[in-house]
PDB file of C-alpha atoms in Angstrom:
ATOM      1  CA  MET A 278       0.000   0.000   0.000  1.00 40.00           C
ATOM      2  CA  PRO A 279       1.446   3.436  -0.915  1.00 46.00           C
ATOM      3  CA  ARG A 280       2.415   5.799   1.883  1.00 57.00           C
ATOM      4  CA  ASP A 281      -0.606   8.117   1.356  1.00 68.00           C
ATOM      5  CA  ARG A 282      -3.053   5.251   1.725  1.00 77.00           C
ATOM      6  CA  LYS A 283      -1.272   3.928   4.791  1.00 79.00           C
ATOM      7  CA  PHE A 284      -1.415   7.360   6.371  1.00 76.00           C
ATOM      8  CA  LEU A 285      -5.105   7.745   5.451  1.00 81.00           C
ATOM      9  CA  ALA A 286      -5.861   4.347   6.993  1.00 85.00           C
ATOM     10  CA  LEU A 287      -3.914   5.334  10.123  1.00 83.00           C
ATOM     11  CA  TYR A 288      -5.839   8.613  10.339  1.00 84.00           C
ATOM     12  CA  ALA A 289      -9.202   6.902   9.822  1.00 88.00           C
ATOM     13  CA  ALA A 290      -8.440   4.282  12.466  1.00 92.00           C
ATOM     14  CA  HIS A 291      -7.452   6.887  15.082  1.00 91.00           C
ATOM     15  CA  ARG A 292      -9.721   9.793  14.141  1.00 91.00           C
ATOM     16  CA  ASN A 293     -12.078   9.428  17.133  1.00 92.00           C
ATOM     17  CA  ALA A 294      -9.169   9.131  19.561  1.00 92.00           C
ATOM     18  CA  LEU A 295      -7.585  12.223  17.988  1.00 92.00           C
ATOM     19  CA  LEU A 296     -10.893  14.093  18.363  1.00 91.00           C
ATOM     20  CA  ASN A 297     -11.128  13.126  22.034  1.00 92.00           C
ATOM     21  CA  TYR A 298      -7.534  14.205  22.577  1.00 91.00           C
ATOM     22  CA  ALA A 299      -8.066  17.559  20.830  1.00 91.00           C
ATOM     23  CA  SER A 300     -11.346  18.095  22.733  1.00 91.00           C
ATOM     24  CA  THR A 301      -9.562  17.865  26.070  1.00 91.00           C
ATOM     25  CA  ILE A 302      -7.246  20.683  24.982  1.00 90.00           C
ATOM     26  CA  THR A 303      -9.740  22.922  23.179  1.00 89.00           C
ATOM     27  CA  GLY A 304     -12.611  22.251  25.555  1.00 87.00           C
ATOM     28  CA  ASP A 305     -14.929  22.113  22.565  1.00 86.00           C
ATOM     29  CA  ARG A 306     -15.796  19.250  20.202  1.00 89.00           C
ATOM     30  CA  VAL A 307     -16.474  21.580  17.264  1.00 89.00           C
ATOM     31  CA  ASN A 308     -13.047  23.199  17.545  1.00 88.00           C
ATOM     32  CA  ALA A 309     -11.512  19.749  18.000  1.00 89.00           C
ATOM     33  CA  GLU A 310     -13.022  18.706  14.645  1.00 91.00           C
ATOM     34  CA  ASP A 311     -11.353  21.685  12.987  1.00 90.00           C
ATOM     35  CA  VAL A 312      -8.031  20.928  14.683  1.00 91.00           C
ATOM     36  CA  VAL A 313      -8.008  17.270  13.661  1.00 91.00           C
ATOM     37  CA  GLN A 314      -8.970  18.089  10.094  1.00 90.00           C
ATOM     38  CA  GLU A 315      -6.236  20.753   9.896  1.00 89.00           C
ATOM     39  CA  ALA A 316      -3.732  18.290  11.351  1.00 88.00           C
ATOM     40  CA  TRP A 317      -4.677  15.721   8.706  1.00 84.00           C
ATOM     41  CA  VAL A 318      -4.232  18.281   5.908  1.00 85.00           C
ATOM     42  CA  ARG A 319      -0.856  19.375   7.215  1.00 84.00           C
ATOM     43  CA  CYS A 320       0.425  15.864   7.824  1.00 81.00           C
ATOM     44  CA  ALA A 321      -0.797  14.599   4.460  1.00 76.00           C
ATOM     45  CA  ALA A 322       0.962  17.471   2.706  1.00 75.00           C
ATOM     46  CA  ALA A 323       4.147  17.104   4.747  1.00 71.00           C
ATOM     47  CA  VAL A 324       6.610  14.291   4.725  1.00 64.00           C
ATOM     48  CA  ALA A 325       5.603  12.415   7.866  1.00 56.00           C
ATOM     49  CA  PRO A 326       8.330  10.573   9.733  1.00 60.00           C
ATOM     50  CA  ARG A 327       8.502   6.913   8.823  1.00 66.00           C
ATOM     51  CA  GLU A 328       9.153   5.670  12.316  1.00 75.00           C
ATOM     52  CA  ASN A 329       6.050   6.802  14.182  1.00 81.00           C
ATOM     53  CA  PRO A 330       3.530   8.651  12.009  1.00 82.00           C
ATOM     54  CA  LEU A 331       0.789   8.289  14.645  1.00 86.00           C
ATOM     55  CA  SER A 332       2.937  10.030  17.241  1.00 87.00           C
ATOM     56  CA  TYR A 333       3.648  12.748  14.698  1.00 86.00           C
ATOM     57  CA  LEU A 334      -0.085  13.161  14.011  1.00 88.00           C
ATOM     58  CA  TYR A 335      -0.818  13.450  17.744  1.00 91.00           C
ATOM     59  CA  ARG A 336       1.930  16.050  18.119  1.00 91.00           C
ATOM     60  CA  VAL A 337       0.476  18.145  15.258  1.00 91.00           C
ATOM     61  CA  VAL A 338      -3.027  17.871  16.773  1.00 92.00           C
ATOM     62  CA  ARG A 339      -1.660  18.924  20.170  1.00 92.00           C
ATOM     63  CA  ASN A 340       0.212  21.929  18.758  1.00 93.00           C
ATOM     64  CA  LEU A 341      -2.757  23.100  16.683  1.00 91.00           C
ATOM     65  CA  ALA A 342      -5.147  22.664  19.619  1.00 91.00           C
ATOM     66  CA  ILE A 343      -2.876  24.631  21.953  1.00 92.00           C
ATOM     67  CA  ASP A 344      -2.431  27.382  19.356  1.00 91.00           C
ATOM     68  CA  GLY A 345      -6.202  27.546  18.869  1.00 88.00           C
ATOM     69  CA  ARG A 346      -6.785  27.693  22.613  1.00 89.00           C
ATOM     70  CA  ARG A 347      -4.252  30.506  22.999  1.00 90.00           C
ATOM     71  CA  LYS A 348      -5.848  32.436  20.151  1.00 89.00           C
ATOM     72  CA  ALA A 349      -9.317  32.006  21.673  1.00 85.00           C
ATOM     73  CA  ASP A 350      -8.033  33.143  25.085  1.00 85.00           C
ATOM     74  CA  LEU A 351      -6.413  36.189  23.491  1.00 87.00           C
ATOM     75  CA  GLU A 352      -9.619  37.072  21.661  1.00 86.00           C
ATOM     76  CA  ARG A 353     -11.611  36.680  24.870  1.00 84.00           C
ATOM     77  CA  ARG A 354      -9.196  38.987  26.738  1.00 83.00           C
ATOM     78  CA  ARG A 355      -9.438  41.543  23.933  1.00 80.00           C
ATOM     79  CA  HIS A 356     -13.216  41.318  24.013  1.00 76.00           C
ATOM     80  CA  ASP A 357     -13.235  41.709  27.795  1.00 74.00           C
ATOM     81  CA  ALA A 358     -10.899  44.709  27.508  1.00 69.00           C
ATOM     82  CA  VAL A 359     -13.214  46.307  24.942  1.00 65.00           C
ATOM     83  CA  ASP A 360     -16.180  45.736  27.247  1.00 63.00           C
ATOM     84  CA  THR A 361     -14.232  47.295  30.130  1.00 66.00           C
ATOM     85  CA  ASP A 362     -13.373  50.289  27.951  1.00 62.00           C
ATOM     86  CA  ARG A 363     -17.041  50.678  27.006  1.00 64.00           C
ATOM     87  CA  ILE A 364     -18.104  50.474  30.636  1.00 65.00           C
ATOM     88  CA  ASN A 365     -15.499  53.088  31.575  1.00 63.00           C
ATOM     89  CA  GLN A 366     -16.722  55.367  28.787  1.00 62.00           C
ATOM     90  CA  ILE A 367     -20.305  55.034  29.983  1.00 61.00           C
ATOM     91  CA  ALA A 368     -19.214  55.750  33.536  1.00 57.00           C
ATOM     92  CA  GLU A 369     -17.261  58.796  32.367  1.00 61.00           C
ATOM     93  CA  ASP A 370     -20.353  60.261  30.676  1.00 63.00           C
ATOM     94  CA  ARG A 371     -21.741  61.138  34.086  1.00 69.00           C
ATOM     95  CA  ALA A 372     -20.288  63.944  36.129  1.00 72.00           C
ATOM     96  CA  SER A 373     -18.443  63.064  39.289  1.00 76.00           C
ATOM     97  CA  PRO A 374     -20.265  63.594  42.584  1.00 81.00           C
ATOM     98  CA  GLU A 375     -18.000  66.567  43.259  1.00 86.00           C
ATOM     99  CA  ALA A 376     -18.871  68.157  39.919  1.00 84.00           C
ATOM    100  CA  GLU A 377     -22.564  67.610  40.592  1.00 85.00           C
ATOM    101  CA  LEU A 378     -22.240  69.344  43.977  1.00 88.00           C
ATOM    102  CA  VAL A 379     -20.476  72.292  42.361  1.00 87.00           C
ATOM    103  CA  ALA A 380     -23.199  72.507  39.711  1.00 87.00           C
ATOM    104  CA  TRP A 381     -25.959  72.431  42.336  1.00 90.00           C
ATOM    105  CA  ASP A 382     -24.122  75.081  44.332  1.00 89.00           C
ATOM    106  CA  ASN A 383     -23.892  77.280  41.222  1.00 88.00           C
ATOM    107  CA  ILE A 384     -27.621  76.855  40.602  1.00 89.00           C
ATOM    108  CA  ARG A 385     -28.363  77.869  44.177  1.00 91.00           C
ATOM    109  CA  ARG A 386     -26.080  80.892  43.847  1.00 91.00           C
ATOM    110  CA  LEU A 387     -27.768  81.870  40.574  1.00 89.00           C
ATOM    111  CA  GLN A 388     -31.190  81.633  42.211  1.00 92.00           C
ATOM    112  CA  ASP A 389     -29.955  83.863  45.036  1.00 92.00           C
ATOM    113  CA  ALA A 390     -28.580  86.377  42.527  1.00 92.00           C
ATOM    114  CA  LEU A 391     -31.891  86.421  40.635  1.00 92.00           C
ATOM    115  CA  THR A 392     -33.875  87.091  43.821  1.00 93.00           C
ATOM    116  CA  GLU A 393     -31.676  90.133  44.500  1.00 94.00           C
ATOM    117  CA  LEU A 394     -32.749  91.761  41.218  1.00 94.00           C
ATOM    118  CA  PRO A 395     -35.671  94.163  40.952  1.00 95.00           C
ATOM    119  CA  GLU A 396     -38.854  92.292  39.943  1.00 94.00           C
ATOM    120  CA  ARG A 397     -39.001  93.643  36.359  1.00 95.00           C
ATOM    121  CA  THR A 398     -35.293  92.936  35.709  1.00 95.00           C
ATOM    122  CA  ARG A 399     -35.573  89.429  37.165  1.00 94.00           C
ATOM    123  CA  ARG A 400     -38.646  88.708  35.027  1.00 95.00           C
ATOM    124  CA  ALA A 401     -36.883  90.003  31.890  1.00 95.00           C
ATOM    125  CA  VAL A 402     -33.859  87.760  32.528  1.00 94.00           C
ATOM    126  CA  GLU A 403     -36.054  84.730  33.219  1.00 92.00           C
ATOM    127  CA  LEU A 404     -38.108  85.274  30.074  1.00 93.00           C
ATOM    128  CA  TYR A 405     -35.060  85.825  27.884  1.00 94.00           C
ATOM    129  CA  ARG A 406     -32.570  83.257  29.253  1.00 91.00           C
ATOM    130  CA  LEU A 407     -34.786  80.610  30.799  1.00 87.00           C
ATOM    131  CA  GLY A 408     -37.865  80.992  28.625  1.00 90.00           C
ATOM    132  CA  ASN A 409     -35.963  81.458  25.358  1.00 91.00           C
ATOM    133  CA  HIS A 410     -38.064  84.475  24.432  1.00 93.00           C
ATOM    134  CA  THR A 411     -36.840  87.206  22.091  1.00 93.00           C
ATOM    135  CA  TYR A 412     -36.360  90.799  23.278  1.00 94.00           C
ATOM    136  CA  LYS A 413     -39.529  91.701  21.395  1.00 95.00           C
ATOM    137  CA  GLU A 414     -41.507  89.002  23.233  1.00 94.00           C
ATOM    138  CA  VAL A 415     -40.023  90.110  26.573  1.00 94.00           C
ATOM    139  CA  SER A 416     -40.985  93.724  25.832  1.00 95.00           C
ATOM    140  CA  GLU A 417     -44.550  92.695  24.926  1.00 94.00           C
ATOM    141  CA  GLN A 418     -45.013  90.602  28.072  1.00 93.00           C
ATOM    142  CA  LEU A 419     -43.622  93.307  30.358  1.00 94.00           C
ATOM    143  CA  GLY A 420     -45.268  96.205  28.505  1.00 95.00           C
ATOM    144  CA  ILE A 421     -41.950  98.006  27.848  1.00 95.00           C
ATOM    145  CA  SER A 422     -39.916  98.985  24.806  1.00 94.00           C
ATOM    146  CA  VAL A 423     -37.571  96.518  23.110  1.00 92.00           C
ATOM    147  CA  GLY A 424     -34.584  98.723  24.030  1.00 94.00           C
ATOM    148  CA  LEU A 425     -35.559  98.734  27.711  1.00 94.00           C
ATOM    149  CA  ALA A 426     -36.086  94.936  27.620  1.00 94.00           C
ATOM    150  CA  HIS A 427     -32.572  94.591  26.199  1.00 95.00           C
ATOM    151  CA  ALA A 428     -31.093  96.869  28.859  1.00 95.00           C
ATOM    152  CA  LEU A 429     -32.898  95.042  31.697  1.00 95.00           C
ATOM    153  CA  VAL A 430     -31.661  91.653  30.489  1.00 94.00           C
ATOM    154  CA  LEU A 431     -28.074  92.912  30.158  1.00 94.00           C
ATOM    155  CA  ASP A 432     -28.174  94.503  33.625  1.00 95.00           C
ATOM    156  CA  GLY A 433     -29.607  91.346  35.181  1.00 94.00           C
ATOM    157  CA  LEU A 434     -27.052  89.077  33.492  1.00 93.00           C
ATOM    158  CA  GLU A 435     -24.182  91.316  34.559  1.00 93.00           C
ATOM    159  CA  HIS A 436     -25.396  91.209  38.162  1.00 93.00           C
ATOM    160  CA  CYS A 437     -25.568  87.377  38.034  1.00 90.00           C
ATOM    161  CA  ARG A 438     -22.072  87.132  36.502  1.00 91.00           C
ATOM    162  CA  LYS A 439     -20.617  89.259  39.277  1.00 90.00           C
ATOM    163  CA  ARG A 440     -22.357  87.196  41.957  1.00 88.00           C
ATOM    164  CA  LEU A 441     -21.178  83.924  40.430  1.00 86.00           C
ATOM    165  CA  GLY A 442     -17.646  85.113  39.810  1.00 83.00           C
ATOM    166  CA  GLY A 443     -17.804  84.845  36.017  1.00 55.00           C
ATOM    167  CA  ILE A 444     -19.645  81.503  35.894  1.00 54.00           C
ATOM    168  CA  GLU A 445     -22.582  81.462  33.506  1.00 46.00           C
TER     169      GLU A 445
END
């Protein structure tokens, strides 16, 4: 029998044992099938040693299985690292507790500054900045000229800037 047929017969006779062996390394029967098939292709294409071709086939299966396991472990670590990066990005989207306290303090200070303004100036600022009204709309609601509405808003904003130390 020619060498190729002898090797094919050897492979066929030991295929299930090779699959079991590869499965213990890969931890997965499907991957073991791929490993054993790849080992067969490589061994059939290579010049197998004459003395112990079965031992050679087992060694190729072992090496391929270990390489596959290492590659899978590396991919899993990369995937886990990507997930960790995504979690960190999500966590970073929220302000720190300290930043939230500062923001709440600034809001409180702004409210205090607004209460210090004369009623008409405070109302003009609230309509313009908080209500997103135009100067014309502010003037209509307060019954004043557009120029006076503009002046009241500017005066009120300047007062708030001074009270907040330049924070808007």
